[in-house]
mmCIF file of N, CA and C in Angstrom:
data_model
loop_
_atom_site.group_PDB
_atom_site.id
_atom_site.type_symbol
_atom_site.label_atom_id
_atom_site.label_comp_id
_atom_site.label_asym_id
_atom_site.label_seq_id
_atom_site.Cartn_x
_atom_site.Cartn_y
_atom_site.Cartn_z
ATOM 1 N N UNK Z 279 120.948 -19.764 33.730
ATOM 2 C CA UNK Z 279 120.600 -20.065 32.338
ATOM 3 C C UNK Z 279 119.014 -19.140 31.780
ATOM 4 N N UNK Z 280 119.215 -18.338 31.337
ATOM 5 C CA UNK Z 280 118.027 -17.506 31.056
ATOM 6 C C UNK Z 280 116.837 -18.744 30.372
ATOM 7 N N UNK Z 281 115.752 -17.360 31.684
ATOM 8 C CA UNK Z 281 114.949 -18.115 31.151
ATOM 9 C C UNK Z 281 114.180 -17.245 30.111
ATOM 10 N N UNK Z 282 112.932 -17.406 29.363
ATOM 11 C CA UNK Z 282 112.514 -17.347 28.464
ATOM 12 C C UNK Z 282 111.096 -17.214 27.872
ATOM 13 N N UNK Z 283 109.852 -15.691 28.235
ATOM 14 C CA UNK Z 283 108.448 -15.993 28.508
ATOM 15 C C UNK Z 283 107.745 -15.211 27.547
ATOM 16 N N UNK Z 284 107.058 -15.697 26.633
ATOM 17 C CA UNK Z 284 106.666 -14.770 25.559
ATOM 18 C C UNK Z 284 105.201 -14.770 26.105
ATOM 19 N N UNK Z 285 104.453 -13.851 25.423
ATOM 20 C CA UNK Z 285 102.776 -13.131 25.846
ATOM 21 C C UNK Z 285 101.997 -12.382 24.484
ATOM 22 N N UNK Z 286 101.324 -11.965 24.102
ATOM 23 C CA UNK Z 286 100.649 -11.859 23.368
ATOM 24 C C UNK Z 286 99.938 -12.550 22.237
ATOM 25 N N UNK Z 287 100.295 -13.473 22.397
ATOM 26 C CA UNK Z 287 99.247 -14.261 21.426
ATOM 27 C C UNK Z 287 98.169 -14.804 21.140
ATOM 28 N N UNK Z 288 97.557 -14.760 19.717
ATOM 29 C CA UNK Z 288 95.951 -15.348 20.325
ATOM 30 C C UNK Z 288 95.162 -14.968 18.911
ATOM 31 N N UNK Z 289 94.042 -15.041 19.015
ATOM 32 C CA UNK Z 289 93.122 -15.188 17.517
ATOM 33 C C UNK Z 289 93.084 -13.508 17.391
ATOM 34 N N UNK Z 290 92.676 -13.640 15.912
ATOM 35 C CA UNK Z 290 93.450 -12.331 15.705
ATOM 36 C C UNK Z 290 92.448 -12.498 13.795
ATOM 37 N N UNK Z 291 91.871 -11.758 13.996
ATOM 38 C CA UNK Z 291 91.253 -11.194 12.372
ATOM 39 C C UNK Z 291 91.957 -11.027 11.324
ATOM 40 N N UNK Z 292 91.970 -11.469 9.662
ATOM 41 C CA UNK Z 292 93.352 -11.203 8.575
ATOM 42 C C UNK Z 292 93.166 -9.838 8.886
ATOM 43 N N UNK Z 293 94.214 -9.293 8.934
ATOM 44 C CA UNK Z 293 94.446 -7.785 8.814
ATOM 45 C C UNK Z 293 94.718 -6.702 10.002
ATOM 46 N N UNK Z 294 94.294 -7.876 10.953
ATOM 47 C CA UNK Z 294 94.636 -7.058 12.388
ATOM 48 C C UNK Z 294 95.565 -7.443 12.937
ATOM 49 N N UNK Z 295 96.404 -7.369 13.966
ATOM 50 C CA UNK Z 295 97.556 -6.694 14.926
ATOM 51 C C UNK Z 295 97.872 -7.275 16.360
ATOM 52 N N UNK Z 296 98.708 -7.655 15.777
ATOM 53 C CA UNK Z 296 98.762 -8.391 17.557
ATOM 54 C C UNK Z 296 100.664 -7.870 17.381
ATOM 55 N N UNK Z 297 100.962 -7.968 19.334
ATOM 56 C CA UNK Z 297 102.071 -7.423 19.259
ATOM 57 C C UNK Z 297 102.494 -8.457 20.156
ATOM 58 N N UNK Z 298 103.496 -9.266 20.289
ATOM 59 C CA UNK Z 298 104.828 -10.661 21.248
ATOM 60 C C UNK Z 298 105.749 -9.522 22.535
ATOM 61 N N UNK Z 299 105.332 -10.245 22.481
ATOM 62 C CA UNK Z 299 106.271 -9.676 23.935
ATOM 63 C C UNK Z 299 107.370 -11.149 24.423
ATOM 64 N N UNK Z 300 108.588 -10.610 24.634
ATOM 65 C CA UNK Z 300 109.470 -11.879 25.390
ATOM 66 C C UNK Z 300 110.640 -11.316 26.262
ATOM 67 N N UNK Z 301 110.023 -11.550 27.636
ATOM 68 C CA UNK Z 301 111.568 -11.305 28.282
ATOM 69 C C UNK Z 301 111.791 -12.193 29.135
ATOM 70 N N UNK Z 302 113.577 -12.196 29.278
ATOM 71 C CA UNK Z 302 114.410 -12.697 29.475
ATOM 72 C C UNK Z 302 114.750 -12.346 31.337
ATOM 73 N N UNK Z 303 115.209 -13.657 32.031
ATOM 74 C CA UNK Z 303 115.211 -13.365 32.835
ATOM 75 C C UNK Z 303 115.908 -14.535 33.807
ATOM 76 N N UNK Z 304 116.566 -14.854 34.890
ATOM 77 C CA UNK Z 304 117.526 -15.521 34.738
ATOM 78 C C UNK Z 304 119.145 -14.531 33.750
ATOM 79 N N UNK Z 305 119.453 -13.378 33.504
ATOM 80 C CA UNK Z 305 120.233 -13.917 32.987
ATOM 81 C C UNK Z 305 121.797 -13.523 33.800
ATOM 82 N N UNK Z 306 122.459 -14.566 33.246
ATOM 83 C CA UNK Z 306 124.253 -13.942 33.962
ATOM 84 C C UNK Z 306 124.576 -13.796 33.115
ATOM 85 N N UNK Z 307 125.067 -14.043 32.170
ATOM 86 C CA UNK Z 307 125.428 -13.982 30.962
ATOM 87 C C UNK Z 307 125.050 -12.567 29.452
ATOM 88 N N UNK Z 308 125.673 -11.268 29.118
ATOM 89 C CA UNK Z 308 125.099 -10.809 28.104
ATOM 90 C C UNK Z 308 124.526 -11.513 27.695
ATOM 91 N N UNK Z 309 122.682 -10.301 26.973
ATOM 92 C CA UNK Z 309 121.980 -11.048 25.963
ATOM 93 C C UNK Z 309 122.282 -10.468 24.264
ATOM 94 N N UNK Z 310 122.988 -11.213 23.815
ATOM 95 C CA UNK Z 310 123.496 -10.566 22.445
ATOM 96 C C UNK Z 310 122.173 -11.110 21.150
ATOM 97 N N UNK Z 311 122.555 -10.929 20.460
ATOM 98 C CA UNK Z 311 120.947 -11.407 19.461
ATOM 99 C C UNK Z 311 119.762 -11.699 20.137
ATOM 100 N N UNK Z 312 118.372 -11.173 19.886
ATOM 101 C CA UNK Z 312 117.078 -11.675 20.634
ATOM 102 C C UNK Z 312 116.662 -12.049 18.738
ATOM 103 N N UNK Z 313 115.468 -12.949 18.645
ATOM 104 C CA UNK Z 313 115.044 -12.725 17.510
ATOM 105 C C UNK Z 313 113.284 -13.306 17.858
ATOM 106 N N UNK Z 314 112.693 -14.387 16.687
ATOM 107 C CA UNK Z 314 111.929 -14.865 16.644
ATOM 108 C C UNK Z 314 111.207 -15.953 16.138
ATOM 109 N N UNK Z 315 111.394 -16.947 16.453
ATOM 110 C CA UNK Z 315 110.767 -18.069 15.099
ATOM 111 C C UNK Z 315 109.398 -18.758 15.540
ATOM 112 N N UNK Z 316 109.394 -18.956 14.413
ATOM 113 C CA UNK Z 316 107.264 -19.460 14.826
ATOM 114 C C UNK Z 316 107.435 -20.663 13.487
ATOM 115 N N UNK Z 317 106.590 -21.650 13.834
ATOM 116 C CA UNK Z 317 106.167 -23.057 13.169
ATOM 117 C C UNK Z 317 104.640 -23.338 12.862
ATOM 118 N N UNK Z 318 104.421 -23.466 12.285
ATOM 119 C CA UNK Z 318 102.762 -23.558 11.564
ATOM 120 C C UNK Z 318 102.730 -25.492 11.469
ATOM 121 N N UNK Z 319 101.948 -25.731 11.445
ATOM 122 C CA UNK Z 319 101.245 -27.145 11.954
ATOM 123 C C UNK Z 319 101.554 -27.937 9.852
ATOM 124 N N UNK Z 320 102.912 -29.110 10.518
ATOM 125 C CA UNK Z 320 102.974 -29.636 9.447
ATOM 126 C C UNK Z 320 103.841 -29.086 9.056
ATOM 127 N N UNK Z 321 104.619 -27.122 8.994
ATOM 128 C CA UNK Z 321 105.509 -27.281 8.448
ATOM 129 C C UNK Z 321 107.216 -26.889 9.368
ATOM 130 N N UNK Z 322 108.773 -26.586 8.589
ATOM 131 C CA UNK Z 322 109.550 -26.302 9.204
ATOM 132 C C UNK Z 322 109.075 -24.576 10.641
ATOM 133 N N UNK Z 323 110.573 -24.862 11.615
ATOM 134 C CA UNK Z 323 110.594 -24.123 11.761
ATOM 135 C C UNK Z 323 111.260 -23.369 11.200
ATOM 136 N N UNK Z 324 111.070 -21.204 10.987
ATOM 137 C CA UNK Z 324 111.104 -21.207 9.818
ATOM 138 C C UNK Z 324 111.421 -19.869 10.846
ATOM 139 N N UNK Z 325 112.768 -18.476 11.074
ATOM 140 C CA UNK Z 325 113.122 -17.401 11.158
ATOM 141 C C UNK Z 325 112.547 -16.344 10.861
ATOM 142 N N UNK Z 326 111.621 -14.879 11.948
ATOM 143 C CA UNK Z 326 111.228 -14.453 11.225
ATOM 144 C C UNK Z 326 111.751 -13.588 11.523
ATOM 145 N N UNK Z 327 112.242 -12.993 12.413
ATOM 146 C CA UNK Z 327 112.694 -11.985 12.583
ATOM 147 C C UNK Z 327 114.639 -11.827 13.773
ATOM 148 N N UNK Z 328 115.040 -10.740 13.693
ATOM 149 C CA UNK Z 328 115.934 -10.992 14.161
ATOM 150 C C UNK Z 328 116.914 -9.374 15.001
ATOM 151 N N UNK Z 329 117.281 -9.509 16.344
ATOM 152 C CA UNK Z 329 117.720 -8.391 16.616
ATOM 153 C C UNK Z 329 119.103 -8.490 16.690
ATOM 154 N N UNK Z 330 119.984 -7.496 16.920
ATOM 155 C CA UNK Z 330 121.606 -7.723 17.746
ATOM 156 C C UNK Z 330 120.753 -6.835 19.001
ATOM 157 N N UNK Z 331 122.063 -6.998 19.487
ATOM 158 C CA UNK Z 331 121.982 -5.940 21.178
ATOM 159 C C UNK Z 331 122.703 -4.381 20.331
ATOM 160 N N UNK Z 332 122.766 -4.018 18.990
ATOM 161 C CA UNK Z 332 122.814 -2.721 18.883
ATOM 162 C C UNK Z 332 121.852 -1.976 18.136
ATOM 163 N N UNK Z 333 120.802 -3.197 17.691
ATOM 164 C CA UNK Z 333 119.129 -1.947 16.586
ATOM 165 C C UNK Z 333 119.328 -2.856 15.678
ATOM 166 N N UNK Z 334 120.476 -3.578 14.796
ATOM 167 C CA UNK Z 334 120.030 -4.306 13.800
ATOM 168 C C UNK Z 334 119.124 -5.142 13.918
ATOM 169 N N UNK Z 335 118.619 -5.163 13.092
ATOM 170 C CA UNK Z 335 117.653 -6.537 12.612
ATOM 171 C C UNK Z 335 117.703 -6.776 11.134
ATOM 172 N N UNK Z 336 116.850 -7.473 10.843
ATOM 173 C CA UNK Z 336 116.831 -8.449 9.688
ATOM 174 C C UNK Z 336 115.258 -9.157 9.987
ATOM 175 N N UNK Z 337 114.702 -9.135 9.214
ATOM 176 C CA UNK Z 337 113.117 -10.310 8.871
ATOM 177 C C UNK Z 337 112.992 -11.074 7.585
ATOM 178 N N UNK Z 338 112.592 -12.509 7.421
ATOM 179 C CA UNK Z 338 112.109 -12.779 6.412
ATOM 180 C C UNK Z 338 110.972 -12.547 5.992
ATOM 181 N N UNK Z 339 111.227 -12.807 4.486
ATOM 182 C CA UNK Z 339 111.100 -11.514 3.331
ATOM 183 C C UNK Z 339 109.584 -11.927 3.702
ATOM 184 N N UNK Z 340 108.634 -13.246 4.011
ATOM 185 C CA UNK Z 340 107.225 -12.543 3.548
ATOM 186 C C UNK Z 340 106.838 -11.611 4.034
ATOM 187 N N UNK Z 341 108.293 -11.821 5.818
ATOM 188 C CA UNK Z 341 106.706 -10.970 6.884
ATOM 189 C C UNK Z 341 107.079 -9.069 6.492
ATOM 190 N N UNK Z 342 108.470 -9.202 5.822
ATOM 191 C CA UNK Z 342 108.870 -6.917 5.866
ATOM 192 C C UNK Z 342 107.621 -6.873 4.853
ATOM 193 N N UNK Z 343 108.052 -5.542 5.794
ATOM 194 C CA UNK Z 343 106.870 -3.561 5.613
ATOM 195 C C UNK Z 343 105.808 -4.994 6.610
ATOM 196 N N UNK Z 344 105.365 -6.108 7.194
ATOM 197 C CA UNK Z 344 104.309 -5.749 8.065
ATOM 198 C C UNK Z 344 104.700 -6.651 9.833
ATOM 199 N N UNK Z 345 105.992 -6.866 9.706
ATOM 200 C CA UNK Z 345 106.692 -7.248 11.491
ATOM 201 C C UNK Z 345 107.372 -5.848 11.469
ATOM 202 N N UNK Z 346 107.239 -6.155 12.936
ATOM 203 C CA UNK Z 346 109.035 -5.534 13.229
ATOM 204 C C UNK Z 346 109.292 -6.080 15.028
ATOM 205 N N UNK Z 347 110.183 -5.776 14.156
ATOM 206 C CA UNK Z 347 111.656 -6.394 16.106
ATOM 207 C C UNK Z 347 111.586 -5.108 16.189
ATOM 208 N N UNK Z 348 111.572 -5.183 17.949
ATOM 209 C CA UNK Z 348 112.377 -3.640 18.328
ATOM 210 C C UNK Z 348 113.154 -4.668 20.001
ATOM 211 N N UNK Z 349 113.538 -3.824 21.146
ATOM 212 C CA UNK Z 349 114.600 -4.515 22.178
ATOM 213 C C UNK Z 349 114.189 -3.513 23.216
ATOM 214 N N UNK Z 350 113.637 -4.159 24.523
ATOM 215 C CA UNK Z 350 114.742 -3.050 25.328
ATOM 216 C C UNK Z 350 114.922 -3.490 26.315
ATOM 217 N N UNK Z 351 116.691 -3.398 26.118
ATOM 218 C CA UNK Z 351 117.491 -4.059 27.345
ATOM 219 C C UNK Z 351 117.580 -3.564 28.365
ATOM 220 N N UNK Z 352 116.690 -2.245 29.351
ATOM 221 C CA UNK Z 352 116.841 -1.909 30.238
ATOM 222 C C UNK Z 352 115.937 -3.364 30.823
ATOM 223 N N UNK Z 353 114.966 -3.777 30.668
ATOM 224 C CA UNK Z 353 113.661 -4.353 30.774
ATOM 225 C C UNK Z 353 113.987 -6.409 30.141
ATOM 226 N N UNK Z 354 115.340 -6.210 29.570
ATOM 227 C CA UNK Z 354 115.418 -8.162 28.811
ATOM 228 C C UNK Z 354 114.193 -8.181 28.242
ATOM 229 N N UNK Z 355 113.662 -7.061 26.835
ATOM 230 C CA UNK Z 355 112.625 -8.037 26.570
ATOM 231 C C UNK Z 355 112.857 -7.726 25.279
ATOM 232 N N UNK Z 356 112.337 -8.512 23.946
ATOM 233 C CA UNK Z 356 111.960 -8.073 22.636
ATOM 234 C C UNK Z 356 110.695 -8.431 22.500
ATOM 235 N N UNK Z 357 110.543 -7.857 21.475
ATOM 236 C CA UNK Z 357 108.763 -7.488 20.507
ATOM 237 C C UNK Z 357 108.523 -8.219 19.481
ATOM 238 N N UNK Z 358 108.081 -8.117 18.664
ATOM 239 C CA UNK Z 358 107.860 -9.084 18.003
ATOM 240 C C UNK Z 358 106.088 -8.398 17.356
ATOM 241 N N UNK Z 359 105.776 -6.768 16.317
ATOM 242 C CA UNK Z 359 104.690 -6.042 16.419
ATOM 243 C C UNK Z 359 104.274 -7.730 15.172
ATOM 244 N N UNK Z 360 102.723 -7.475 14.935
ATOM 245 C CA UNK Z 360 102.496 -7.903 13.916
ATOM 246 C C UNK Z 360 101.473 -6.382 13.525
ATOM 247 N N UNK Z 361 101.449 -6.844 12.511
ATOM 248 C CA UNK Z 361 100.095 -5.395 11.713
ATOM 249 C C UNK Z 361 99.881 -6.542 9.981
ATOM 250 N N UNK Z 362 98.528 -6.765 9.731
ATOM 251 C CA UNK Z 362 98.274 -7.015 8.694
ATOM 252 C C UNK Z 362 98.579 -8.563 8.195
ATOM 253 N N UNK Z 363 97.953 -8.869 9.739
ATOM 254 C CA UNK Z 363 98.476 -10.408 10.277
ATOM 255 C C UNK Z 363 97.814 -11.556 8.823
ATOM 256 N N UNK Z 364 98.240 -12.033 8.072
ATOM 257 C CA UNK Z 364 97.554 -13.151 7.670
ATOM 258 C C UNK Z 364 97.272 -14.680 7.559
ATOM 259 N N UNK Z 365 96.441 -15.467 7.265
ATOM 260 C CA UNK Z 365 96.097 -16.434 7.222
ATOM 261 C C UNK Z 365 97.587 -17.656 7.996
ATOM 262 N N UNK Z 366 98.339 -17.065 6.627
ATOM 263 C CA UNK Z 366 99.995 -17.690 6.320
ATOM 264 C C UNK Z 366 100.077 -17.317 8.622
ATOM 265 N N UNK Z 367 100.059 -16.493 8.434
ATOM 266 C CA UNK Z 367 101.233 -16.007 9.821
ATOM 267 C C UNK Z 367 100.945 -16.857 11.069
ATOM 268 N N UNK Z 368 99.642 -18.176 10.860
ATOM 269 C CA UNK Z 368 99.460 -18.787 12.215
ATOM 270 C C UNK Z 368 100.556 -19.577 11.978
ATOM 271 N N UNK Z 369 100.702 -19.987 13.907
ATOM 272 C CA UNK Z 369 101.609 -20.156 13.755
ATOM 273 C C UNK Z 369 102.057 -20.122 15.427
ATOM 274 N N UNK Z 370 102.703 -21.196 15.993
ATOM 275 C CA UNK Z 370 103.368 -20.498 17.295
ATOM 276 C C UNK Z 370 104.251 -20.726 17.228
ATOM 277 N N UNK Z 371 104.479 -18.721 18.060
ATOM 278 C CA UNK Z 371 106.028 -17.948 17.023
ATOM 279 C C UNK Z 371 106.724 -18.287 19.627
ATOM 280 N N UNK Z 372 107.897 -19.050 18.679
ATOM 281 C CA UNK Z 372 108.441 -19.099 19.426
ATOM 282 C C UNK Z 372 109.770 -17.897 20.567
ATOM 283 N N UNK Z 373 110.634 -17.416 21.080
ATOM 284 C CA UNK Z 373 111.245 -16.305 21.664
ATOM 285 C C UNK Z 373 112.468 -16.996 21.096
ATOM 286 N N UNK Z 374 114.169 -16.205 21.137
ATOM 287 C CA UNK Z 374 115.392 -16.747 20.841
ATOM 288 C C UNK Z 374 116.485 -15.706 21.953
ATOM 289 N N UNK Z 375 117.154 -16.291 21.996
ATOM 290 C CA UNK Z 375 118.153 -15.302 22.976
ATOM 291 C C UNK Z 375 119.761 -15.798 22.016
ATOM 292 N N UNK Z 376 120.315 -15.023 22.325
ATOM 293 C CA UNK Z 376 121.874 -15.807 22.020
ATOM 294 C C UNK Z 376 122.124 -14.655 23.583
ATOM 295 N N UNK Z 377 122.928 -15.581 25.007
ATOM 296 C CA UNK Z 377 123.736 -15.443 25.352
ATOM 297 C C UNK Z 377 125.535 -16.187 25.787
ATOM 298 N N UNK Z 378 125.611 -16.941 26.446
ATOM 299 C CA UNK Z 378 126.484 -17.500 26.499
ATOM 300 C C UNK Z 378 125.955 -18.632 25.764
ATOM 301 N N UNK Z 379 124.994 -19.618 26.238
ATOM 302 C CA UNK Z 379 124.154 -20.240 25.070
ATOM 303 C C UNK Z 379 122.913 -20.013 24.163
ATOM 304 N N UNK Z 380 122.652 -20.668 23.402
ATOM 305 C CA UNK Z 380 121.218 -20.208 22.747
ATOM 306 C C UNK Z 380 120.041 -20.559 23.606
ATOM 307 N N UNK Z 381 119.319 -19.636 23.911
ATOM 308 C CA UNK Z 381 117.869 -19.987 24.903
ATOM 309 C C UNK Z 381 115.783 -19.806 23.874
ATOM 310 N N UNK Z 382 115.922 -19.916 24.382
ATOM 311 C CA UNK Z 382 114.668 -21.301 24.214
ATOM 312 C C UNK Z 382 113.037 -20.602 24.605
ATOM 313 N N UNK Z 383 112.763 -20.038 23.872
ATOM 314 C CA UNK Z 383 110.341 -20.244 25.305
ATOM 315 C C UNK Z 383 109.829 -20.852 24.251
ATOM 316 N N UNK Z 384 108.677 -20.675 25.211
ATOM 317 C CA UNK Z 384 107.985 -22.169 25.404
ATOM 318 C C UNK Z 384 106.743 -21.869 23.849
ATOM 319 N N UNK Z 385 107.535 -20.538 23.800
ATOM 320 C CA UNK Z 385 106.331 -20.610 22.418
ATOM 321 C C UNK Z 385 104.840 -20.029 22.765
ATOM 322 N N UNK Z 386 104.127 -19.223 22.003
ATOM 323 C CA UNK Z 386 102.754 -18.578 21.731
ATOM 324 C C UNK Z 386 102.258 -18.512 21.086
ATOM 325 N N UNK Z 387 100.287 -19.225 20.768
ATOM 326 C CA UNK Z 387 99.806 -19.150 19.266
ATOM 327 C C UNK Z 387 99.781 -18.533 19.101
ATOM 328 N N UNK Z 388 99.700 -17.995 18.281
ATOM 329 C CA UNK Z 388 99.111 -16.870 17.135
ATOM 330 C C UNK Z 388 98.219 -17.049 16.085
ATOM 331 N N UNK Z 389 97.043 -17.006 15.872
ATOM 332 C CA UNK Z 389 95.896 -17.507 15.174
ATOM 333 C C UNK Z 389 95.261 -16.902 14.334
ATOM 334 N N UNK Z 390 95.655 -17.066 12.810
ATOM 335 C CA UNK Z 390 94.863 -15.374 12.351
ATOM 336 C C UNK Z 390 94.484 -16.127 11.417
ATOM 337 N N UNK Z 391 92.351 -15.045 11.709
ATOM 338 C CA UNK Z 391 91.393 -16.646 10.881
ATOM 339 C C UNK Z 391 90.253 -15.111 11.790
ATOM 340 N N UNK Z 392 89.548 -16.098 9.946
ATOM 341 C CA UNK Z 392 87.965 -14.612 10.563
ATOM 342 C C UNK Z 392 86.834 -16.107 11.210
#
């Protein structure tokens, strides 16, 4: 079954940038769409961005113009470039991919604070 490992989270000041990475391994079936969810304390998990294996992207409204999702199919890796970060972006970010089944990473903490 697909294993996903996120990296790149951390503490950043408002207006700063981070790039999250998620590497997929133990792939048996072809990976289709990939994406990122996030969950802030006391809030529901929300979809942040998705990207198909053909490169078509979708974004949650609050991150449009600030976040960019991309993927490297040769490396089986999906990225989330986060610019102009805001305190409300603070959350645990989870990588997601669709193969035969949906797979989830364990999450990486992003904290935006001065």
